[in-house]
Coordinates of C-alpha atoms and ligand atoms in Angstrom, one line a residue:
X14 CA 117.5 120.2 146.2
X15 CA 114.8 122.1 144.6
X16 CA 112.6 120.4 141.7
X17 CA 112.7 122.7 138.6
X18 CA 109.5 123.9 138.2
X19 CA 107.3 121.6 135.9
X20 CA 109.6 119.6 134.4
X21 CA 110.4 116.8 137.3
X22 CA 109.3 113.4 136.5
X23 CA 109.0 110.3 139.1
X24 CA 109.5 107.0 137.0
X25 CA 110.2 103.2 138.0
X26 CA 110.4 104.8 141.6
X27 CA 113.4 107.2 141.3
X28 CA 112.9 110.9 141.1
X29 CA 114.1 112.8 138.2
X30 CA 114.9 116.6 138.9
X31 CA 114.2 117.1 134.9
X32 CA 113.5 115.0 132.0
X33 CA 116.7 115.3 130.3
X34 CA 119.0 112.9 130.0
X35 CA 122.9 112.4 128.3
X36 CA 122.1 109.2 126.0
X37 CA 124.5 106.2 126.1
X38 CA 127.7 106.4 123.5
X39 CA 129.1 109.8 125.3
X40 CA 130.8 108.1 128.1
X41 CA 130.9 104.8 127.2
X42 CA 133.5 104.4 130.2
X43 CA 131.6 106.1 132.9
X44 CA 134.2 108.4 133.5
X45 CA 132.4 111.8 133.3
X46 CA 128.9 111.1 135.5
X47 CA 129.8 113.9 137.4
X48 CA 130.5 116.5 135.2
X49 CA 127.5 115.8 132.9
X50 CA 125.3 115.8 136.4
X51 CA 126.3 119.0 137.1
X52 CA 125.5 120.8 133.7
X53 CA 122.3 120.0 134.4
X54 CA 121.3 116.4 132.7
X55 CA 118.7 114.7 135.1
X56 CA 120.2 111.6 134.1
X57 CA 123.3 109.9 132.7
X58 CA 122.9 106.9 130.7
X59 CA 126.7 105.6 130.6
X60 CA 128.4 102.3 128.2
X61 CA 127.2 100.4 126.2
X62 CA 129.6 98.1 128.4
X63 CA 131.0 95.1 126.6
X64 CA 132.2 92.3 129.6
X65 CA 135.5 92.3 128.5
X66 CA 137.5 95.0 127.1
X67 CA 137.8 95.4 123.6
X68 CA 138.8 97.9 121.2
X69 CA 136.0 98.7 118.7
X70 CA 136.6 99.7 115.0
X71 CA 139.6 101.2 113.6
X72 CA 139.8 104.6 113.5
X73 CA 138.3 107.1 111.7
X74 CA 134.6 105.9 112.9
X75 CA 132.8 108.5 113.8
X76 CA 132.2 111.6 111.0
X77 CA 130.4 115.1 111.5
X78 CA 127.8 115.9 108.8
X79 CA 127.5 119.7 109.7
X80 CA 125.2 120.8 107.1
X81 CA 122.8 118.0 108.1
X82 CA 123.0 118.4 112.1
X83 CA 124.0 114.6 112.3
X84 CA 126.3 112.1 113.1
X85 CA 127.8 109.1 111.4
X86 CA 129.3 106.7 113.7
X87 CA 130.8 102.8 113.3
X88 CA 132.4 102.8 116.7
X89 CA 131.7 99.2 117.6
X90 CA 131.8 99.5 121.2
X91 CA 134.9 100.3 122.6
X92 CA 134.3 99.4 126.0
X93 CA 137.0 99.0 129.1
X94 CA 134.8 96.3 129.6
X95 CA 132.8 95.6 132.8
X96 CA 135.6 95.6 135.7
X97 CA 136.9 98.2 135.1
X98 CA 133.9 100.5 134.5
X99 CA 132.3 98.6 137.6
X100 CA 134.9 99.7 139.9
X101 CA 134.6 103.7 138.8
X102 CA 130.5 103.8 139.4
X103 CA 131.4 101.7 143.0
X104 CA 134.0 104.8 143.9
X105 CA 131.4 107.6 142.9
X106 CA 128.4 106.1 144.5
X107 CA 130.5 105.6 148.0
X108 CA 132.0 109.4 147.3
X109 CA 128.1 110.1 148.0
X110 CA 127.1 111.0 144.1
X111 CA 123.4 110.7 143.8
X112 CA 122.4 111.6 140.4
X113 CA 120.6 109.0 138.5
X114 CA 122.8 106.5 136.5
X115 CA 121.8 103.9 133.6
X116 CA 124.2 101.3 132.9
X117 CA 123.9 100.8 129.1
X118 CA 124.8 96.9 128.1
X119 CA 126.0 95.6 124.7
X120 CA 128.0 92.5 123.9
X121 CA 131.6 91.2 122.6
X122 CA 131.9 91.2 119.1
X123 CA 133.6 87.9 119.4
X124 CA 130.5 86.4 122.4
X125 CA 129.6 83.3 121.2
X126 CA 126.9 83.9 123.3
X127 CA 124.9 87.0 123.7
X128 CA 122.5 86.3 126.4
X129 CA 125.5 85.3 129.0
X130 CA 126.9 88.8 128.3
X131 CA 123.8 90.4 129.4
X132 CA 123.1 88.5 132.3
X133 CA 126.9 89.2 133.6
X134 CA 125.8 93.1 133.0
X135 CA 123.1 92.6 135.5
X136 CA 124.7 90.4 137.3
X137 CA 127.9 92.9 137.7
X138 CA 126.5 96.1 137.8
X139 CA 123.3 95.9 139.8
X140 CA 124.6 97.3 142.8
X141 CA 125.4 100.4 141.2
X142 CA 122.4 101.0 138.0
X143 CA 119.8 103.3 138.8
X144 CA 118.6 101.3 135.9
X145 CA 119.9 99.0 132.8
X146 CA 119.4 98.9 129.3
X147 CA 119.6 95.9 127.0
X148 CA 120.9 97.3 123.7
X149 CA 120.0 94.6 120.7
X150 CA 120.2 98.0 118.2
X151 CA 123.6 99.5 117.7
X152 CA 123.9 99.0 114.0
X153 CA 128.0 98.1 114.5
X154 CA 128.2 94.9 116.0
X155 CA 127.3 91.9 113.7
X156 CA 124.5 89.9 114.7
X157 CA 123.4 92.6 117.1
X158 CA 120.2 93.8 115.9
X159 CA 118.9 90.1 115.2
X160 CA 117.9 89.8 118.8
X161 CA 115.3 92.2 117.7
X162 CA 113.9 89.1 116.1
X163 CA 110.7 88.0 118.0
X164 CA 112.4 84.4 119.4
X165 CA 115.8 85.5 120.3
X166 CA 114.3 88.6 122.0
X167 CA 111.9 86.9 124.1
X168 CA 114.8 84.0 125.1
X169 CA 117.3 86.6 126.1
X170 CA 114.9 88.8 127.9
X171 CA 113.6 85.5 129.7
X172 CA 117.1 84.8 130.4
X173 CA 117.4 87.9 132.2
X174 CA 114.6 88.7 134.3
X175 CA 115.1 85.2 135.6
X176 CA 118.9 86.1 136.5
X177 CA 117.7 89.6 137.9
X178 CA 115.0 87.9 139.9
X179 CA 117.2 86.4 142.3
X180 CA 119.2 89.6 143.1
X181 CA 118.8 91.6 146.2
X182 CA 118.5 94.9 144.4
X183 CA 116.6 95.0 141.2
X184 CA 117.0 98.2 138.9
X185 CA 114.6 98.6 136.2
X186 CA 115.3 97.1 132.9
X187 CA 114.9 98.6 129.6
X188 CA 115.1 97.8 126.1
X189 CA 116.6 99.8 123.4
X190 CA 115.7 99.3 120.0
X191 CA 116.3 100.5 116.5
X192 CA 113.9 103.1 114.3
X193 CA 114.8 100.7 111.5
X194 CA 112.1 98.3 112.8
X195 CA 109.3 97.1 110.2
X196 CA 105.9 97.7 111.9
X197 CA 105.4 93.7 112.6
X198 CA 108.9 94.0 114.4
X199 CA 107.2 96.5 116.5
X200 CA 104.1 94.6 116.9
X201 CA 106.0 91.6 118.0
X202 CA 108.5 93.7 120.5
X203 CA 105.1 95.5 122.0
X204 CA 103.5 92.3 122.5
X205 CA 107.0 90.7 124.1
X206 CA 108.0 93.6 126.2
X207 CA 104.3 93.4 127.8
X208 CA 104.8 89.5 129.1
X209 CA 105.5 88.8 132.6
X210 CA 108.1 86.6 131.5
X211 CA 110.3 89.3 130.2
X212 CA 108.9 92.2 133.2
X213 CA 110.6 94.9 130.8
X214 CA 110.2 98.1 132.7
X215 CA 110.5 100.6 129.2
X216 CA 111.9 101.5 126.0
X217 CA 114.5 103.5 124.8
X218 CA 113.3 104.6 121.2
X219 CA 115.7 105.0 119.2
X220 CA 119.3 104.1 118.1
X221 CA 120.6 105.2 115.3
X222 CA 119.5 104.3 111.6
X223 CA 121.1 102.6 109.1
X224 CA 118.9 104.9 106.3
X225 CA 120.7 107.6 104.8
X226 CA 117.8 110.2 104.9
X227 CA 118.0 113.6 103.1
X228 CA 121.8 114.2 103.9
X229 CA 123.9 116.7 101.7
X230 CA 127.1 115.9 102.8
X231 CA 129.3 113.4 101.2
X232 CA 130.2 111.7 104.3
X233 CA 126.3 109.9 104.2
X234 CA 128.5 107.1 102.2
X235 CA 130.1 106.2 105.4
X236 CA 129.0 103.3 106.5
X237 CA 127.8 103.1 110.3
X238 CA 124.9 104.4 112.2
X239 CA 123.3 107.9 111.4
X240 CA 121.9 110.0 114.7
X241 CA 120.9 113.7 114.9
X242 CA 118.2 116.3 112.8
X243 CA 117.6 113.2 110.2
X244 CA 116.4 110.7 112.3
X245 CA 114.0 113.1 114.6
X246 CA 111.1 112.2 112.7
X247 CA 111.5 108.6 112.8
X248 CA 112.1 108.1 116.1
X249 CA 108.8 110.5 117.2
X250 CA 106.6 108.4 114.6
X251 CA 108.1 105.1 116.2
X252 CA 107.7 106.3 119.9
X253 CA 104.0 107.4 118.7
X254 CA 103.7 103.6 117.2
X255 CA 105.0 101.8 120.5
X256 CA 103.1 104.1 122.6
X257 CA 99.8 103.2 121.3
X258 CA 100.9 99.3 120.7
X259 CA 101.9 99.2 124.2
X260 CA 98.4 101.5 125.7
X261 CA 101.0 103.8 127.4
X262 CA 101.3 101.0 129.9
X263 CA 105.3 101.0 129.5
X264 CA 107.4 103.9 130.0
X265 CA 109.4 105.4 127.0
X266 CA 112.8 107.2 126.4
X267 CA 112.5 109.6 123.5
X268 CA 116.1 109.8 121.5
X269 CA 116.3 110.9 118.4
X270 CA 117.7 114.5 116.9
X271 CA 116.3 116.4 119.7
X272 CA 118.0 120.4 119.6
X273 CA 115.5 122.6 120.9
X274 CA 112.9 122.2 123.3
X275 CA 110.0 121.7 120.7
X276 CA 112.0 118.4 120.0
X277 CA 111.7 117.5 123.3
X278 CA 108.0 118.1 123.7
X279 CA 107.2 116.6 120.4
X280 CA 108.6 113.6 121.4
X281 CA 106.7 113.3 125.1
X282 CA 103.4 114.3 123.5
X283 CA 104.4 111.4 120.9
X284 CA 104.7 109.1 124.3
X285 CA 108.1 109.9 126.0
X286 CA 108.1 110.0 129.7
X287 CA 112.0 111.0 129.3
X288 CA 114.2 112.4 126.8
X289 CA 118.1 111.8 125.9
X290 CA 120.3 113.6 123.8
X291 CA 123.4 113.1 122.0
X292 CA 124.0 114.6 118.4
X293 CA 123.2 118.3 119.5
X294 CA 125.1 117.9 122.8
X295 CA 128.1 117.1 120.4
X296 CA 127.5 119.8 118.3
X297 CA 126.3 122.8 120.6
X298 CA 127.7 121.7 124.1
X299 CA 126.6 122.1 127.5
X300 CA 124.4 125.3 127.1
X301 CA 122.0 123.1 125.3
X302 CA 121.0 121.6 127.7
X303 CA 119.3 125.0 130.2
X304 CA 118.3 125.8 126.6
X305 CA 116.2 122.7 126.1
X306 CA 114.9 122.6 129.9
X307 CA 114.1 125.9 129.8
X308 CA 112.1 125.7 126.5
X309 CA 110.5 122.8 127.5
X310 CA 109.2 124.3 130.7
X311 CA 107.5 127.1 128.8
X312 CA 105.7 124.9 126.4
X313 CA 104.1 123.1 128.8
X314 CA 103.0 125.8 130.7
X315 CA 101.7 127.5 127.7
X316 CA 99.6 124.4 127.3
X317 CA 98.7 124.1 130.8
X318 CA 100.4 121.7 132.2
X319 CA 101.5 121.0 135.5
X320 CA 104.4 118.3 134.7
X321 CA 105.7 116.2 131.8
X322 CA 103.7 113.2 132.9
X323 CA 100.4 115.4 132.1
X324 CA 101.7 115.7 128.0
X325 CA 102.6 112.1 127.7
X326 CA 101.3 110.6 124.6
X327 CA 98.6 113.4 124.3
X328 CA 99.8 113.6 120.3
X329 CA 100.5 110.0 119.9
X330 CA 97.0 109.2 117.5
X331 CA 97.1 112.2 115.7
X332 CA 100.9 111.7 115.1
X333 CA 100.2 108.2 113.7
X334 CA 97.2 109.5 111.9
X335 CA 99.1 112.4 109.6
X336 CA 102.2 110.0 108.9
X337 CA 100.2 107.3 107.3
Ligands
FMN591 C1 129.1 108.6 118.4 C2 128.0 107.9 118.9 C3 128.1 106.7 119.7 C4 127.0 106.0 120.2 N1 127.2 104.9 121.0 C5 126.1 104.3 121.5 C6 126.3 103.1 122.3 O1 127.4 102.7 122.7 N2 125.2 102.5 122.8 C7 123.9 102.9 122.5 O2 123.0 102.3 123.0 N3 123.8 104.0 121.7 C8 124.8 104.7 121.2 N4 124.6 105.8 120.4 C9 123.2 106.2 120.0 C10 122.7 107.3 120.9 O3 122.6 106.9 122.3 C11 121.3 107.8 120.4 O4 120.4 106.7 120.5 C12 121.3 108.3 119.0 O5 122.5 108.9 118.7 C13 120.1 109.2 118.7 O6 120.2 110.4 119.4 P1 120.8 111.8 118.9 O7 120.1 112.0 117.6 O8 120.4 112.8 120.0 O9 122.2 111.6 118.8 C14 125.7 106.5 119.9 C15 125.5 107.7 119.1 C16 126.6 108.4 118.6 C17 126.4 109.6 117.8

């Protein structure tokens, strides 16, 4: 195939055709890899995947703020649970599909224990992830988000690169955290992520935030997790924060109310090596998606650069320095 211009990125050894990628919570399933390859995402990050399959909140739980360009959402992973989504990536890889695929993990609401659910993950699915993400930040599963906490993160991530040591085939691992996270949480996540106990491979900044931050619309009293335009600034801020805590040394996906190309660069000049969208996707569709490659492009050729891996991080201390 032919690389688009200057926006191709090589990362944990697989080559990206662009830097764009459909963030987890849009096929939860992995039932639409295809399609979403072939409007042009670089990379399709599919699940979370519970192990078994459960049903998630009652309906309504997800709610359109229009006015605000965001999303409300209290899904609580719905998931057809690991067999079943297992069995749909092994029929498209051995159709011949070669897009790039991350297998997003979460866990049962009713798992009485969390690390066994993401050690089945690997286990199951490492034939077919082009990479996995450990997701301790979606705000709608109790208990979740306390394996943020500096103990139980550095157990379960143990746990793990123990289990995916053994494998034949080992996909990179990354972690997905919050913006919600106080800057010692970050500190402490930086310093664990960095261990070769846990061998993290990079960090998917950021879910969605339980803040309610300058919204209009009378659905902000929905309870659940808040993504799009709101939460752009966070999450650029926070990747600036980890990039720097981290001395670039750990690749980082950008997520976060990204609509335009701008938000795109911002976010790699904060320290993204990739980006992931959602919200806009949701709201504008596939033509987004040439829109933000092709804006992207231009920018960093207007600043001279030669690929994305040339911006990375080039704004991070100024970034941290104006939002002090
Ligand atoms: C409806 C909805 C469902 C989501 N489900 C998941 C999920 O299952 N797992 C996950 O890690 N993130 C999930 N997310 C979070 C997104 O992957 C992303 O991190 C967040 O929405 C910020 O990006 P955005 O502003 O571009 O939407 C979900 C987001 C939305 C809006």
């Amino acid at each position: 195939y032919v690389i688009q211009s200057n926006i191709w990125s090589k990362l944990w050894g697989l080559q990206f055709e662009n830097p764009l990628g459909m963030a987890a919570g849009f096929d939860k399933h992995g039932e639409a890899i295809k399609g979403l390859h072939k409007m042009g995402f670089g990379f399709v990050e599919i699940g979370s995947v519970t192990p078994k399959p459960q049903s998630g909140n009652p309906k309504p739980r997800v709610f359109r703020l229009t006015e605000d360009r965001a999303i409300i959402n209290r899904y609580g992973f719905n998931s057809d649970g690991h067999e079943v989504v297992h069995s749909r990536l092994q029929d498209l890889k051995s159709s011949g599909f070669q897009g790039i695929i991350g297998v997003n993990l979460g866990k049962n609401k009713n798992s009485n224990n969390p690390n066994v659910d993401f050690i089945e993950g690997i286990s199951k699915f490492s034939d077919v992830a082009d990479y996995f993400v450990i997701n301790v930040s979606s705000p709608n599963t109790p208990g979740l988000r306390s394996l943020q906490n500096r103990l139980k993160l550095e157990e379960l991530l143990t746990v793990v690169n123990e289990m995916r040591s053994t494998l034949p085939k080992r996909p990179p691992l990354l972690l997905k955290i919050a913006p919600d996270l106080s800057n010692q949480e970050q500190k402490d996540i930086a310093e664990i992520v960095q261990k070769s106990e846990t061998n993290v491979d990079g960090i998917i900044i950021s879910n969605t935030t339980l803040r309610r931050i300058n919204l209009s619309n009378n659905l902000k009293k929905e309870s659940g997790g808040l993504s799009g335009a709101p939460i752009a600034e966070l999450s650029t801020i926070m990747i600036a924060n980890m990039y720097q805590l981290t001395n670039g040394k750990i690749p980082i996906v950008g997520v976060g109310g990204v609509f335009n190309g701008a938000d795109a660069y911002a976010k790699i000049k904060a320290g993204a090596s990739l980006v992931q969208i959602y919200t806009s996707f949701a709201y504008h569709g596939p033509p987004i998606i040439a829109k933000i490659k092709s804006e992207l492009s231009e920018l960093l050729l207007k600043d001279g650069y030669q690929s994305v891996a040339e911006a990375v991080g080039t704004n991070a201390k100024e970034i941290l320095l104006t939002s002090t």
